[in-house]
Short mmCIF file of C-alpha atoms in Angstrom, two decimals:
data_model
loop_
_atom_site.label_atom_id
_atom_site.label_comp_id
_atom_site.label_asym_id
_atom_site.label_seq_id
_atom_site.Cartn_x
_atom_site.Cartn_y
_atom_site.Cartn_z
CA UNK U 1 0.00 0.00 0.00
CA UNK U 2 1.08 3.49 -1.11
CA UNK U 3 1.21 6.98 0.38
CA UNK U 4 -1.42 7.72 -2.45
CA UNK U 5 -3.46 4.56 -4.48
CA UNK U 6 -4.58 5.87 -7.00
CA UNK U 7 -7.35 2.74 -8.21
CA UNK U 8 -9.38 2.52 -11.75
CA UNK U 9 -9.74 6.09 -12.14
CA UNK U 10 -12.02 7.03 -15.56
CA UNK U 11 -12.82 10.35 -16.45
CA UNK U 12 -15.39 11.12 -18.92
CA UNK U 13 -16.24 14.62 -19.80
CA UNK U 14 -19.89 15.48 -21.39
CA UNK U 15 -21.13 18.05 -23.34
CA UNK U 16 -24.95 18.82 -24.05
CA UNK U 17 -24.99 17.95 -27.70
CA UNK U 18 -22.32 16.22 -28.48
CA UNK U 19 -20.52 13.02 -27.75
CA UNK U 20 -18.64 11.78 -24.66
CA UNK U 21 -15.06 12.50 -24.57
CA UNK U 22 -13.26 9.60 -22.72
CA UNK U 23 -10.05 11.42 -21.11
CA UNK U 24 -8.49 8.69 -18.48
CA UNK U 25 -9.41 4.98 -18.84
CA UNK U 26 -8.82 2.67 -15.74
CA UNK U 27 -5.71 4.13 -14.60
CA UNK U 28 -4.16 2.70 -11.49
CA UNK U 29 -1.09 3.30 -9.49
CA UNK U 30 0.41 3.32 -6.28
CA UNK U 31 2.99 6.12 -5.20
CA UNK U 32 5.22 5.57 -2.16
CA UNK U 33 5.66 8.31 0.73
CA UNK U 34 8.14 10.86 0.24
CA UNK U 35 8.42 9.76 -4.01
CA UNK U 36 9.70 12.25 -6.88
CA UNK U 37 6.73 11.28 -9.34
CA UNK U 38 6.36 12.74 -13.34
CA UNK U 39 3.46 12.12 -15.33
CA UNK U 40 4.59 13.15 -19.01
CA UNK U 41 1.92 12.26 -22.44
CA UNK U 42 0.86 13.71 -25.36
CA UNK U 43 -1.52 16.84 -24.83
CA UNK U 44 -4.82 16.00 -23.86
CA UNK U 45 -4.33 12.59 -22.36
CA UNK U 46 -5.88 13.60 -18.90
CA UNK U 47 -2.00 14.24 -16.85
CA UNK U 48 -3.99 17.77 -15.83
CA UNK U 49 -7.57 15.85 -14.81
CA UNK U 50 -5.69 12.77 -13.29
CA UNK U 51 -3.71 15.59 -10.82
CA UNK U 52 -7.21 17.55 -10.18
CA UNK U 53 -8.73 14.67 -9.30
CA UNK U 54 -6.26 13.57 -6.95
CA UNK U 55 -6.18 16.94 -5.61
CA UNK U 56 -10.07 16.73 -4.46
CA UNK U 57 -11.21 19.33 -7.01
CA UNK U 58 -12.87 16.59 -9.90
CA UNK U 59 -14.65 13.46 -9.10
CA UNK U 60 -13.50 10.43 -11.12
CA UNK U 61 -16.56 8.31 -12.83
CA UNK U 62 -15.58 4.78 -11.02
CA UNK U 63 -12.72 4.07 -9.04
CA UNK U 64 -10.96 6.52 -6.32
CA UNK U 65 -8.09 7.75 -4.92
CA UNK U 66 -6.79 6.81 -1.82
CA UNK U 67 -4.55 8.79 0.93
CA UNK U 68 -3.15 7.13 4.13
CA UNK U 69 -5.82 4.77 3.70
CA UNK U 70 -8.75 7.40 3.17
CA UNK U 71 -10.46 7.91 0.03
CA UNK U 72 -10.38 11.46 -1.28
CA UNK U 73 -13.52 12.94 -1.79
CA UNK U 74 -12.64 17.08 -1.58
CA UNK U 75 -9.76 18.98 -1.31
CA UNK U 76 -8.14 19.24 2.23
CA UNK U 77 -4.52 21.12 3.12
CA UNK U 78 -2.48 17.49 2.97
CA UNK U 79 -2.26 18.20 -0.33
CA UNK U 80 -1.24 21.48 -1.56
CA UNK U 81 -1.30 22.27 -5.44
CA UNK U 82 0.62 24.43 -7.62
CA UNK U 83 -0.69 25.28 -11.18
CA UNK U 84 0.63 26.14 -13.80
CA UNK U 85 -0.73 29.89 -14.17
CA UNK U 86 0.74 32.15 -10.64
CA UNK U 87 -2.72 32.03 -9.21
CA UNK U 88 -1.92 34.94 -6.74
CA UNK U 89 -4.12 37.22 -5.12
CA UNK U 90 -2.86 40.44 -7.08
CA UNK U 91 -4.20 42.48 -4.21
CA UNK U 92 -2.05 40.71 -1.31
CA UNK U 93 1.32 40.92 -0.66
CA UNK U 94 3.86 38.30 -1.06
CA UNK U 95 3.52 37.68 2.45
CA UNK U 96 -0.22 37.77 2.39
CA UNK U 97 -0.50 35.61 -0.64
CA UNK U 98 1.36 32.49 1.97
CA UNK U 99 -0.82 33.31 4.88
CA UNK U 100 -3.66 32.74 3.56
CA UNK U 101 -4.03 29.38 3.94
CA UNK U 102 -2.85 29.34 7.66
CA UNK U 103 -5.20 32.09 8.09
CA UNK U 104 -8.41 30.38 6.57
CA UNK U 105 -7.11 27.35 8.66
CA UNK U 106 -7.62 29.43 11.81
CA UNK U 107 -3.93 30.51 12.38
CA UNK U 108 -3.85 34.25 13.64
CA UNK U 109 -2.35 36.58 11.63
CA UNK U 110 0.28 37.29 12.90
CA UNK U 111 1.59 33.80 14.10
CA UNK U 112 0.82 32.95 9.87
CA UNK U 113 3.26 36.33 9.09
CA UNK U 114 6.04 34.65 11.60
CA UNK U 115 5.51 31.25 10.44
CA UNK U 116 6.14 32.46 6.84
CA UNK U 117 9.60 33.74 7.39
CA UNK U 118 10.39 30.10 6.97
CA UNK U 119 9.05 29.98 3.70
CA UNK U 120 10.20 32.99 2.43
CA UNK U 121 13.68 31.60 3.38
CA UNK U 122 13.02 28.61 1.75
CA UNK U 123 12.07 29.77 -1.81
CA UNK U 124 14.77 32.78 -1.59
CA UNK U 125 12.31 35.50 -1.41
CA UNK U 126 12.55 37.11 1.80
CA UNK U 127 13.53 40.76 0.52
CA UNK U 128 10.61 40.55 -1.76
CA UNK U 129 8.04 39.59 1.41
CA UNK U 130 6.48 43.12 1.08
CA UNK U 131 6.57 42.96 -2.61
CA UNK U 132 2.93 42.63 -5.01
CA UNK U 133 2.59 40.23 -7.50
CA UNK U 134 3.04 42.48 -10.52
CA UNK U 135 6.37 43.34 -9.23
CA UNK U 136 7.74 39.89 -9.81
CA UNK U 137 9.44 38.09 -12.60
CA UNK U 138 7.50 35.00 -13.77
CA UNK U 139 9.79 32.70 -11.41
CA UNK U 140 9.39 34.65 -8.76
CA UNK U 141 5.37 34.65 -8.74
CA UNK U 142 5.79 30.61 -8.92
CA UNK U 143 7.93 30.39 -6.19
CA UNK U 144 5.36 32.20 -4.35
CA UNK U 145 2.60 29.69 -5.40
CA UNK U 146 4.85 26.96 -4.07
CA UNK U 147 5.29 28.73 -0.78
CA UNK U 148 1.81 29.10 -0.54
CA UNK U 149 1.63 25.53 -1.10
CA UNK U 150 3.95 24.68 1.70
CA UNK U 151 2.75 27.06 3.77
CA UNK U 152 -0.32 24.85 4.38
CA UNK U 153 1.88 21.75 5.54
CA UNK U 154 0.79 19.51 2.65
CA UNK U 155 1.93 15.80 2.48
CA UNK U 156 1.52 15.27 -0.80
CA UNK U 157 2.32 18.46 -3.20
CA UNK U 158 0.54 18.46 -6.59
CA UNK U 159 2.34 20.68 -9.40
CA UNK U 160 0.47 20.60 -12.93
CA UNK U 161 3.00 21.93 -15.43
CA UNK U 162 4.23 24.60 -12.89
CA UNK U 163 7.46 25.86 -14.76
CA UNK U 164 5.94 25.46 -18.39
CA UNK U 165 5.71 29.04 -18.76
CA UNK U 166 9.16 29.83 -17.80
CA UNK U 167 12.62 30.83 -19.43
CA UNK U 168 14.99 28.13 -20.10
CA UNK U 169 17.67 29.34 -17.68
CA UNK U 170 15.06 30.08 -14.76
CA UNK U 171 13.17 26.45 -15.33
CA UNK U 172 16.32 24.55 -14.83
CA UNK U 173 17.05 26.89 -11.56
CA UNK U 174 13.48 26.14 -10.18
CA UNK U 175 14.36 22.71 -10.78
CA UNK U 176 17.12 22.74 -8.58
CA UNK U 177 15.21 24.84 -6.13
CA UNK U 178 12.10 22.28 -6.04
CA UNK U 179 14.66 19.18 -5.54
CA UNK U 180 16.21 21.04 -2.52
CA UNK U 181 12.62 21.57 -1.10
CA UNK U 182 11.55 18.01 -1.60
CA UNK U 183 14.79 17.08 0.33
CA UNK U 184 14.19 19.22 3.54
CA UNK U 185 10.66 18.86 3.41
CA UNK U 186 10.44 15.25 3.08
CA UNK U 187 6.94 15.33 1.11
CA UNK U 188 5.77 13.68 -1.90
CA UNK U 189 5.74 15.38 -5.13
CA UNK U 190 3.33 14.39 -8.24
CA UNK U 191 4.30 16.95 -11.09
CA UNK U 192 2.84 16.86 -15.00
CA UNK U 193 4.61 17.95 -17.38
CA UNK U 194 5.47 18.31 -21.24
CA UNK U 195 9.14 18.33 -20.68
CA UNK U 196 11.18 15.09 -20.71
CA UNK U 197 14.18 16.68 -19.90
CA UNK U 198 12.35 18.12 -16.27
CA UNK U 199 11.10 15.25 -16.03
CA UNK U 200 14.44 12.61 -16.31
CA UNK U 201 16.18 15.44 -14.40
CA UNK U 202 13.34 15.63 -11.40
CA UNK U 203 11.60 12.08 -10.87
CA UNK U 204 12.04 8.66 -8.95
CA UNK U 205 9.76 7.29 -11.70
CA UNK U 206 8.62 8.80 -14.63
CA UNK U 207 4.90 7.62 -15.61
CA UNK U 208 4.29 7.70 -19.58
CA UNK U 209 0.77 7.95 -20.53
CA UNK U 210 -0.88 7.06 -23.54
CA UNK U 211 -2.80 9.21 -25.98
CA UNK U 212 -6.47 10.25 -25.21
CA UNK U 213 -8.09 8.13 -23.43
CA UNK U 214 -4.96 8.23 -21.01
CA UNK U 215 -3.72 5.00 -19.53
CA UNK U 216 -0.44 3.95 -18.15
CA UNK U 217 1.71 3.10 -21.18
CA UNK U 218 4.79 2.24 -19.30
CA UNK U 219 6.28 3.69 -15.77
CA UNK U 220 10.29 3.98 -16.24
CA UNK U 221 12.18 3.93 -13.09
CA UNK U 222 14.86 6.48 -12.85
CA UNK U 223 18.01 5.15 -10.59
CA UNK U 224 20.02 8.32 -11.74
CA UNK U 225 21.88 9.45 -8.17
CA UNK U 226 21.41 12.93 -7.32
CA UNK U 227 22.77 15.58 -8.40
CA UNK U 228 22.48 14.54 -11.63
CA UNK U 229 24.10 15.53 -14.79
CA UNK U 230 21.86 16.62 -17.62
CA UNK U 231 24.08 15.44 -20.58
CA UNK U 232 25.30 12.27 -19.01
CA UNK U 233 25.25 9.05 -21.07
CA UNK U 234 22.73 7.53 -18.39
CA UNK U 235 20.30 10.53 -18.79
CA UNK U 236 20.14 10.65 -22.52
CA UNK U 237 19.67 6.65 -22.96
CA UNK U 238 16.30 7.52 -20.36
CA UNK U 239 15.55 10.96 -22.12
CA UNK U 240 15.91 8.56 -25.51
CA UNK U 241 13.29 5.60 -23.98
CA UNK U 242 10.65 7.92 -23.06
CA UNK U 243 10.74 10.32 -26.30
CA UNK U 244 10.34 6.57 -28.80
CA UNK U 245 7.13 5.64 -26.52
CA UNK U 246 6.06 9.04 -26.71
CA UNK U 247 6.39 9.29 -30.47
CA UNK U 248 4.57 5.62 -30.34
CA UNK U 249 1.77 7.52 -29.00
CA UNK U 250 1.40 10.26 -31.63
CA UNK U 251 1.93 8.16 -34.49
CA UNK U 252 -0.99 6.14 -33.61
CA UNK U 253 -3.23 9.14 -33.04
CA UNK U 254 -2.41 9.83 -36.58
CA UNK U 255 -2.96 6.43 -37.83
#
């Protein structure tokens, strides 16, 4: 039994007038506590609906998802999720946008301001605590998100594509950022994302879905040690498996 089981989950989305559009098909899996998981497929195969559902905030047609032995039914602050748009409160403060979890949890304010000097710290954005959203680079407003995240004490943290947006050069120092979070934090970490690269660089296993409707294709372990080195032999001979069963998948959506 895993930290999270997630059992037989289909999706189906309907629209009044047209047909029924199929997105995840009986996918199961169990993830272990404190595992580095990527989901990577071809657009559209449900990665983003899979996470949301997971996250308490879409119900699965048949089967369920499982945490600590407890089905998930709607969202709670074990698991804390980062999209892929900033989703900040433009009006609060960098500061403000991390207490408000603690605060909706009950946490006076100014216990919540204390307690987020910790997360400031950990995401490198201390001098900016008094900063607004629009005076922040693109990183910078997604390291908020994930303090915001953390803030909340989450378990399980659920990131959907969260540095797809980004520069080159600031995505790969993220990267290295997340990784040292995940170490002193000692969560678990289910990220989507388009990127194989992030994705051989980042995960314990990477999980390869198939085209829509998504299933488990094949799960790829990744016994890289860490730090690891981008243009090693090791990580292109991975990066090189999951880009052929990837280009499986989109040459039979156009067949």
């Amino acid at each position: 039994m895993g930290k999270v089981e997630i059992k037989n989950i289909t999706r189906a989305f309907r629209k009044e007038g047209s047909s029924e559009t199929l997105a995840l098909d009986d996918v199961s899996l169990d993830i272990d506590d404190k595992e580095f998981v990527c989901f990577v497929g071809p657009s559209g195969c449900g990665k983003t609906t899979l996470l949301r559902i997971i996250a308490g905030l879409d119900a699965p047609d048949s089967g369920e998802i499982i945490l600590d032995g407890v089905k998930v039914s709607i969202p709670d602050s074990k698991r804390g999720m980062v999209f892929q748009e900033y989703s900040l409160f433009p009006w609060r403060t960098v500061t403000e946008n991390i207490t408000f979890g603690p605060e909706m949890k009950g946490v006076p304010r100014k216990q919540a301001i204390k307690e987020t000097e910790k997360y400031l710290e950990l995401v490198s954005l201390t001098q900016f605590k008094d900063s607004f959203p629009y005076e922040l680079s693109g990183g910078m407003r997604q390291r908020v998100a994930i303090a915001r995240a953390l803030a909340n004490e989450p378990e399980v943290l659920l990131m959907d594509e969260p540095f797809g947006a980004l520069d080159a050069q600031t995505r790969n120092s993220l990267q290295h950022q997340l990784l040292d979070i995940w170490n002193k934090k000692h969560i678990t970490i289910l990220f989507v994302t388009h990127s194989v690269d992030e994705a051989v660089f980042l995960a314990d296993r990477i999980v390869v879905m198939t085209a829509r409707p998504g299933k488990i294709k094949e799960i790829i372990k990744v016994d890289l040690p860490r730090p690891r080195i981008r243009t090693s032999p090791e990580a292109n001979k991975l990066r090189t498996a999951v880009l052929k069963l990837l280009s499986e998948e989109r040459k039979e959506r156009i067949d």
